[in-house]
């Protein structure tokens, strides 16, 4: 039982995933700045970036995540799913965030639609023999001012083409180019992370796109479900993934 628990913790570790993605230049430039959580690292990161995310190392579904930033008045503001608070210095902020669990500090990325709604994309990748393929891509658009874009926290699931064209204003040519980039980078990330998880057959790559159209890796889900694809209005992609997962390669 202990070994299984340790393996699950290893398998879901966001810190390990960020370390793996930071090794190669091709994926490093798409990996947000990050550090293992401690007070000194929190202070340093707040001096470097407009806002941060503090996440449980093995968390999921948006639980336990906090968004932290420094206000124009020099105070520190923190917002979680259900609470928010302001502190005059780093120490009380640290005490507020401190937990017995292991956390990661990650550079915040402004991945928002033209109307200010946060979004991210899930790329479902599958290991087919010795190579990885992209089985499906979809997007989640969260309510305005929400700190996460998780479906369990109110996000809406839409197709990637709808996100790029309607919500980001891409032309058909820009859409095609961006989708090619997303697929290429997702396969690179899956291949790289997959080396450390030889028994894992599927990976969910979560990404954001900033205002300069730069792609950022948020995290890699080593136990991705396909329920988010079933939530799409058109179920064609869901059944395609289901078919690919059941094939014997």
XYZ file of C-alpha atoms in Angstrom:
249
model
C 0.000 0.000 0.000
C 2.787 2.443 0.868
C 4.526 1.721 -2.412
C 1.292 2.373 -4.322
C 0.776 5.671 -2.504
C 4.344 6.739 -3.223
C 3.950 5.823 -6.885
C 0.702 7.796 -7.181
C 2.390 10.824 -5.598
C 5.327 10.443 -8.004
C 2.978 9.992 -10.951
C 0.952 13.145 -10.202
C 3.828 15.396 -9.140
C 3.633 18.784 -10.872
C 7.138 19.566 -9.631
C 8.553 16.496 -11.356
C 6.698 17.351 -14.572
C 8.045 20.918 -14.576
C 11.573 19.588 -14.026
C 11.222 17.206 -16.956
C 9.820 19.908 -19.256
C 12.599 22.311 -18.232
C 15.370 19.991 -19.466
C 15.068 20.435 -23.230
C 15.171 23.909 -24.855
C 12.225 23.035 -27.132
C 9.873 22.588 -24.162
C 11.704 24.823 -21.653
C 10.733 28.012 -23.507
C 7.089 27.000 -23.133
C 7.345 26.132 -19.429
C 6.398 28.896 -16.959
C 8.953 29.921 -14.351
C 8.459 27.802 -11.213
C 9.914 26.930 -7.832
C 9.170 24.542 -4.981
C 7.097 26.422 -2.413
C 8.829 28.108 0.505
C 8.638 31.659 1.822
C 11.899 32.884 0.252
C 10.884 31.495 -3.160
C 7.430 33.067 -2.864
C 8.985 36.479 -2.178
C 11.465 36.141 -5.043
C 8.792 35.048 -7.533
C 6.456 37.904 -6.554
C 9.275 40.339 -7.352
C 9.720 38.800 -10.823
C 6.138 38.237 -12.020
C 2.859 40.208 -11.967
C 1.017 37.257 -10.429
C 1.598 33.641 -9.420
C -0.247 30.400 -8.869
C 0.439 28.283 -5.812
C -0.678 24.682 -6.425
C -0.644 21.422 -4.455
C 2.051 19.219 -5.958
C -0.353 16.326 -6.530
C -3.672 18.169 -6.666
C -6.409 18.099 -9.282
C -9.744 19.570 -10.409
C -8.672 23.051 -9.332
C -8.775 22.306 -5.600
C -6.181 23.914 -3.333
C -4.997 26.438 -5.955
C -4.329 30.046 -4.967
C -3.652 33.061 -7.162
C -1.266 35.563 -5.538
C -0.200 39.044 -6.620
C 1.254 42.269 -5.284
C -1.042 45.294 -5.418
C -0.045 48.806 -6.511
C -0.024 49.767 -2.829
C 2.630 47.143 -2.111
C 0.280 44.739 -0.358
C -0.175 41.058 -1.141
C -3.498 39.712 -2.310
C -4.449 36.043 -2.466
C -7.523 34.496 -4.018
C -8.642 30.864 -3.790
C -11.779 29.190 -5.103
C -13.882 30.396 -2.188
C -11.861 32.989 -0.276
C -9.639 36.015 -0.704
C -7.459 38.070 1.624
C -4.950 40.919 1.644
C -1.720 41.102 3.653
C 0.695 43.950 4.333
C 3.834 41.787 4.254
C 5.129 38.443 3.011
C 5.204 36.643 6.377
C 1.448 36.686 7.120
C 0.820 35.745 3.474
C 3.165 32.792 3.902
C 1.401 31.712 7.111
C -1.939 31.919 5.297
C -0.713 29.741 2.434
C 1.452 27.367 4.479
C 0.340 23.752 4.568
C 1.748 20.363 5.487
C 1.387 19.398 1.842
C 4.028 20.017 -0.807
C 3.272 22.936 -3.135
C 4.678 24.437 -6.319
C 4.862 28.143 -7.173
C 4.236 28.843 -10.841
C 4.458 32.009 -12.891
C 0.955 33.242 -13.762
C 0.058 33.341 -17.458
C -2.575 35.716 -18.825
C -4.492 33.263 -20.994
C -7.769 35.099 -21.529
C -10.335 35.640 -24.276
C -11.032 39.048 -25.817
C -13.783 39.514 -23.210
C -11.493 38.697 -20.284
C -12.546 35.108 -19.611
C -9.726 32.721 -18.607
C -9.244 29.682 -20.818
C -6.998 26.692 -21.296
C -6.739 23.761 -23.685
C -6.571 20.042 -22.987
C -4.661 17.913 -25.489
C -5.271 14.187 -25.071
C -2.189 12.251 -26.212
C -1.826 8.486 -26.590
C 1.232 6.263 -26.672
C 1.016 4.153 -29.822
C 3.872 1.687 -29.731
C 7.049 3.772 -29.626
C 5.450 7.085 -30.527
C 2.889 9.537 -29.183
C -0.067 10.949 -31.109
C -2.625 13.679 -30.448
C -6.024 12.000 -30.130
C -8.005 15.168 -29.457
C -7.912 18.843 -28.475
C -10.598 20.847 -26.717
C -10.864 24.103 -24.779
C -12.368 25.215 -21.483
C -13.500 28.807 -20.921
C -14.044 29.860 -17.320
C -16.231 32.576 -15.812
C -14.697 36.042 -15.692
C -12.361 36.618 -12.715
C -12.206 32.907 -11.839
C -8.743 31.637 -10.940
C -9.169 28.224 -12.613
C -10.707 26.918 -15.822
C -11.804 23.552 -14.478
C -15.138 22.130 -15.600
C -15.955 21.262 -11.979
C -15.631 24.983 -11.158
C -17.974 26.278 -13.838
C -15.924 26.324 -17.051
C -17.618 25.688 -20.409
C -16.192 23.080 -22.795
C -15.909 24.191 -26.431
C -14.059 23.132 -29.566
C -10.565 24.479 -30.146
C -11.623 26.067 -33.453
C -14.451 27.934 -31.722
C -12.044 29.209 -29.078
C -9.475 30.412 -31.601
C -11.884 31.964 -34.089
C -14.715 33.346 -31.952
C -13.007 34.073 -28.631
C -9.505 35.024 -29.823
C -10.288 36.437 -33.274
C -7.975 34.166 -35.294
C -8.360 33.918 -39.064
C -8.729 30.400 -40.592
C -5.039 30.463 -41.516
C -4.016 31.542 -38.005
C -6.224 28.792 -36.546
C -4.552 26.125 -38.679
C -1.051 27.373 -37.792
C -1.803 27.509 -34.073
C -3.332 24.016 -34.035
C -0.210 22.678 -35.803
C 2.006 24.299 -33.165
C -0.128 22.937 -30.324
C 0.006 19.390 -31.707
C 3.767 19.534 -32.304
C 4.541 20.857 -28.818
C 2.112 18.452 -27.136
C 3.791 15.476 -28.792
C 7.213 16.800 -27.727
C 5.986 17.208 -24.138
C 4.305 13.784 -24.070
C 7.407 12.111 -25.497
C 9.646 13.813 -22.954
C 7.415 13.167 -19.936
C 6.552 9.689 -21.198
C 10.176 8.570 -20.775
C 9.762 8.991 -17.008
C 6.438 7.136 -17.000
C 7.052 4.066 -19.203
C 3.806 2.358 -18.149
C 1.579 5.367 -18.827
C -0.344 5.049 -22.096
C -2.100 8.427 -22.133
C -1.217 11.956 -21.049
C -3.358 15.081 -20.855
C -1.369 18.189 -21.751
C -2.873 21.410 -20.342
C -1.768 24.618 -22.041
C -2.520 28.333 -22.163
C -1.949 30.942 -24.877
C -0.944 34.469 -23.892
C -1.680 37.775 -25.660
C 1.487 37.373 -27.777
C 0.200 33.968 -29.008
C 2.898 32.153 -27.058
C 1.971 28.637 -25.906
C 2.592 27.723 -22.260
C 2.485 24.321 -20.554
C 0.424 24.488 -17.377
C 0.819 20.860 -16.353
C 0.707 17.284 -17.608
C -2.077 15.021 -16.355
C -0.801 11.448 -16.084
C -4.262 9.989 -15.428
C -6.437 11.986 -17.847
C -10.081 11.110 -18.254
C -12.019 11.836 -21.432
C -15.140 13.183 -19.715
C -14.232 16.735 -20.750
C -14.517 15.672 -24.397
C -17.906 14.133 -23.713
C -19.026 17.542 -22.414
C -18.495 19.077 -25.872
C -21.706 19.836 -27.817
C -20.414 17.611 -30.643
C -19.550 14.136 -29.299
C -17.579 13.088 -32.410
C -14.186 13.771 -30.822
C -15.129 11.875 -27.671
C -16.004 8.745 -29.656
C -12.836 9.094 -31.731
C -10.685 9.049 -28.564
C -12.695 6.140 -27.203
C -12.057 4.207 -30.427
C -8.312 4.967 -30.416
C -7.932 3.972 -26.763
C -9.561 0.606 -27.406
C -7.432 -0.228 -30.432
C -4.559 -2.658 -30.036
C -1.388 -1.074 -31.394
